[in-house]
XYZ file of C-alpha atoms in Angstrom:
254
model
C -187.643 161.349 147.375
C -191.338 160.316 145.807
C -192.978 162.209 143.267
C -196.155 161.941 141.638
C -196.642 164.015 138.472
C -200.332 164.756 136.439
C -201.796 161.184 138.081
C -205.154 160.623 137.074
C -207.223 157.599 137.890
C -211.167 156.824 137.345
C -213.319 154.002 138.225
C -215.547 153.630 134.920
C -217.163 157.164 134.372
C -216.259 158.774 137.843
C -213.060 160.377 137.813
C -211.058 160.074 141.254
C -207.786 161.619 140.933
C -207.971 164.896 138.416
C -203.830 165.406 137.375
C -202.198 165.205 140.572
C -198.618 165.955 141.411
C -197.417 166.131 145.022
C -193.941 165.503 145.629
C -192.094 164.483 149.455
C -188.008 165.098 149.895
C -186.169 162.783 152.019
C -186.878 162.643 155.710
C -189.824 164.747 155.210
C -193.406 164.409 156.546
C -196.018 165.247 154.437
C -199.669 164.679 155.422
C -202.617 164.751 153.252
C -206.083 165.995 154.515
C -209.050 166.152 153.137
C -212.792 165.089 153.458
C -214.260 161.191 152.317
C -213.838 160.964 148.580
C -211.266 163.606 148.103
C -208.896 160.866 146.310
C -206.289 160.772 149.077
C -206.482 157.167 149.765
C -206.910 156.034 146.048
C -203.557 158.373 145.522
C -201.649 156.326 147.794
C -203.030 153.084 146.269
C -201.365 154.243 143.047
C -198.212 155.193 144.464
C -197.767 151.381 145.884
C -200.233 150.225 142.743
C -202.727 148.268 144.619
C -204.852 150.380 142.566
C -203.401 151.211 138.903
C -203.764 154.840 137.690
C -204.877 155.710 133.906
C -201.846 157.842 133.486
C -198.860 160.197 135.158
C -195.803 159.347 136.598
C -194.087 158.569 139.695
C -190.830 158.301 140.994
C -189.145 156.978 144.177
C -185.346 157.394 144.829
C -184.031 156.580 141.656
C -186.875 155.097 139.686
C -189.424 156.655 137.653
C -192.362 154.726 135.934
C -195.050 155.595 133.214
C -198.233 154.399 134.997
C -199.774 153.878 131.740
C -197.315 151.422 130.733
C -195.617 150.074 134.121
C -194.167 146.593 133.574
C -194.579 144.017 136.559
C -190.525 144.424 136.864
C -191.477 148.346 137.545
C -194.716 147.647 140.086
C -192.099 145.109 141.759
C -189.076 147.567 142.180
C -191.327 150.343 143.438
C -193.207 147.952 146.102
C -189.572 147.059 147.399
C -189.164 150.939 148.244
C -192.598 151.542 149.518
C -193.862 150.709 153.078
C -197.756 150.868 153.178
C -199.421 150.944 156.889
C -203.001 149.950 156.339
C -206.540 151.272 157.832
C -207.680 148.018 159.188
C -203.681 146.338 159.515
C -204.078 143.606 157.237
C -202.006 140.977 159.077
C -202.346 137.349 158.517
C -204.727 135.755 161.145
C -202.943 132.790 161.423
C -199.159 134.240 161.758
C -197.906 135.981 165.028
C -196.963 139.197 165.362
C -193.452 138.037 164.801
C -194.552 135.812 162.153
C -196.380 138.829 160.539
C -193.183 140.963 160.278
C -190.421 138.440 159.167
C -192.848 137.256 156.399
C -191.703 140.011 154.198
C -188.365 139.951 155.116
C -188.266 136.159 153.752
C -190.423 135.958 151.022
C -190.052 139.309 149.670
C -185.849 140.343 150.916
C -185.165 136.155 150.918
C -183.396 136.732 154.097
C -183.183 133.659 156.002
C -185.026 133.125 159.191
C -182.383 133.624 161.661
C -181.823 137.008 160.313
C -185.293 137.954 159.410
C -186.758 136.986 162.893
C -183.632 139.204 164.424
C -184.931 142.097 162.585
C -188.573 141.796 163.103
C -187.871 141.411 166.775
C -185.800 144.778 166.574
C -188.663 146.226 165.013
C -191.147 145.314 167.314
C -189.101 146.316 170.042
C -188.955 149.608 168.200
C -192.935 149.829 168.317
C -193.104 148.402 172.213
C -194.387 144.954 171.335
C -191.254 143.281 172.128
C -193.940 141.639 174.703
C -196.395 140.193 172.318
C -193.963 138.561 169.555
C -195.953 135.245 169.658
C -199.544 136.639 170.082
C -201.945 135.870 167.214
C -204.021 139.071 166.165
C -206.861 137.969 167.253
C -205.318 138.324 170.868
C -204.430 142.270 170.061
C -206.005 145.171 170.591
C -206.861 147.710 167.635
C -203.714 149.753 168.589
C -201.678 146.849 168.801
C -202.509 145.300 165.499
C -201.341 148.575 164.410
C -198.328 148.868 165.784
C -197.466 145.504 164.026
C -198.141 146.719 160.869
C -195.998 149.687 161.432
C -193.192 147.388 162.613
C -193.550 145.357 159.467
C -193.249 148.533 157.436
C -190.067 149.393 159.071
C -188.436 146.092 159.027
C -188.317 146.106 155.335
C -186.424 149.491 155.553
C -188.041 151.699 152.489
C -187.904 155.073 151.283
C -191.101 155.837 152.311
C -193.788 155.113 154.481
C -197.125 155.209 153.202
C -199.955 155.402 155.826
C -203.546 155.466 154.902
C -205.408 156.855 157.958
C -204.160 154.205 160.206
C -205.833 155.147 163.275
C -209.206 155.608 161.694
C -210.578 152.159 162.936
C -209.480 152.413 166.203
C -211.095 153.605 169.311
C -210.440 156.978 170.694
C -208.876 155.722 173.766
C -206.082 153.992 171.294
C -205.527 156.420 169.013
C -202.737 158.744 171.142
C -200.769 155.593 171.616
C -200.161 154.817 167.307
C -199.542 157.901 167.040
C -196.954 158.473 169.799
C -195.284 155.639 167.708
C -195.729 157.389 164.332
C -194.195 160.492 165.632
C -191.402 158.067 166.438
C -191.196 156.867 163.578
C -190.694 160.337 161.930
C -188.258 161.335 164.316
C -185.739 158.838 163.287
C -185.878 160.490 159.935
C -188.185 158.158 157.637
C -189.873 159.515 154.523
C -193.583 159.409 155.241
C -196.542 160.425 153.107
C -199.450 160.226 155.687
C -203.267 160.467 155.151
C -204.938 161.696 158.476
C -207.718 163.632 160.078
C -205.586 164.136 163.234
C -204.907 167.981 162.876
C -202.347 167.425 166.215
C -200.261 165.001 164.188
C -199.846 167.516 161.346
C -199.575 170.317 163.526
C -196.773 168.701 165.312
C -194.988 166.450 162.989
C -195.346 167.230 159.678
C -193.075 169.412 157.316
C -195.668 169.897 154.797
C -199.191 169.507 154.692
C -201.692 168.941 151.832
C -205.379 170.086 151.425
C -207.469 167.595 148.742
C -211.182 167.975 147.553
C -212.635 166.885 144.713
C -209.855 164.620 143.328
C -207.590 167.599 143.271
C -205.023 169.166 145.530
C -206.450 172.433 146.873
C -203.765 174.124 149.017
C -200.585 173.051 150.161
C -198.152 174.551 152.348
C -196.280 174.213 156.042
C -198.308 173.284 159.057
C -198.317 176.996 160.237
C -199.296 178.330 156.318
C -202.240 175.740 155.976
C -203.512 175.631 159.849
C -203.296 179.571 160.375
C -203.405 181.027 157.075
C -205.231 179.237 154.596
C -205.465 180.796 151.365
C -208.290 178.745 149.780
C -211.715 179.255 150.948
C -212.549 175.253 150.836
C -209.805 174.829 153.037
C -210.781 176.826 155.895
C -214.360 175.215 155.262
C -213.207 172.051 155.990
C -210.652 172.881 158.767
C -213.440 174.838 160.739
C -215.678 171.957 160.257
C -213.159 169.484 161.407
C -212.428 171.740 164.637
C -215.859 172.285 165.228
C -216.814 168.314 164.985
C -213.477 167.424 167.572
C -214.978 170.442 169.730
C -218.680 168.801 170.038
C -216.929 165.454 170.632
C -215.162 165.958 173.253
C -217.562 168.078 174.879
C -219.862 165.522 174.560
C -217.430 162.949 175.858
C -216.801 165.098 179.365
């Protein structure tokens, strides 16, 4: 399981996270919504500490760490359980797709090649780009780039899966396709702690969904509690907003 407990984090006088605590079981899928600025990505930059939090705890599986007083052992122990899927994929420009995913496995597992290059193939069989193990990403698409970095996160096999709106920079025509492979991904029974505005994703997928504003969480609750019965009134502000927006896209689209 992860749990976060009373995490706060500000960046000099603005305070982004206001004592958060959100916890995910094993197998689960929680997503987080919320508008820009809500703290949901700088909550999961804590969690895998490329952002450190003022105070709180977390815990994942069996460890728990003070973030006020995390060692480097800690931060290293925690990033070996936590997969992070990026916005914009962060790969390396000059490794290949295979290259991208068995880098971890070496550097970070010390698996040798033979091994590591076995399981990065596996895993990028996994995501359908058992095709495109020696392209560069500058020869991807959007999508595709994506779909590496979710095949690196799954090679190094963690507890969780942390994925910070990963198919925000693509375009809409690629979006389905990520997350056809994310719902895969959650169907084989990984932990994952998403942040999304795909409503369908949470509707369909996840076991829990969370509501943040404000650096706080709002509302949380099952897909059916938070997309049909919302008890807080700046939840079903932002929901009909977000409906209303999809609805003028795609008419506008047709």
């Amino acid at each position: 399981m992860i749990e976060i407990k009373n995490i706060k984090k500000s960046f000099d006088d603005l305070e982004i996270l206001k004592d958060v605590s959100l916890s995910v079981q094993p197998h689960e899928v929680v997503v987080v919504l919320g508008p820009s600025g809500s703290g949901k990505t700088t909550m999961l930059r804590c969690i895998n500490f490329l952002e450190h939090a003022d105070s709180g705890t977390l815990t994942v599986g069996d460890t728990t760490v003070d973030f006020s007083k995390v060692s480097k052992k800690e931060i290293r122990e925690i990033r070996k359980k936590v997969g992070f899927v990026f916005q914009n994929y962060n790969l390396f420009a000059n490794k290949t797709a295979l290259e991208n995913v068995m880098h971890g496995l070496v550097v970070v597992k010390k698996m040798s090649k033979k091994d590591a290059r076995a399981k990065a193939e596996e895993a990028l069989a996994w995501v359908k780009m058992e095709d495109r193990l020696n392209n560069y990403p500058s020869q991807l698409s959007g999508g595709q780039q994506q779909r590496v970095g979710i095949a690196r996160a799954i090679a190094m096999e963690p507890e969780v899966i942390l994925f910070d709106e990963p198919t925000s920079a693509l375009d809409p025509e690629l979006i389905n396709e990520t997350l056809e492979v994310m719902k895969s991904v959650a169907k084989r029974g990984i932990t994952m702690l998403v942040v999304t505005h795909e409503l369908s994703f949470a509707q369909d997928i996840a076991d829990k969904v969370v509501f943040m504003d404000g650096g706080v969480v709002v509302e949380e609750g099952t897909p059916n509690e938070i997309f049909n019965h919302p008890k807080e009134e700046r939840t079903k502000q932002f929901l009909s907003r977000i409906i209303a927006t999809k609805s003028f896209n795609k008419k506008a689209g047709e």
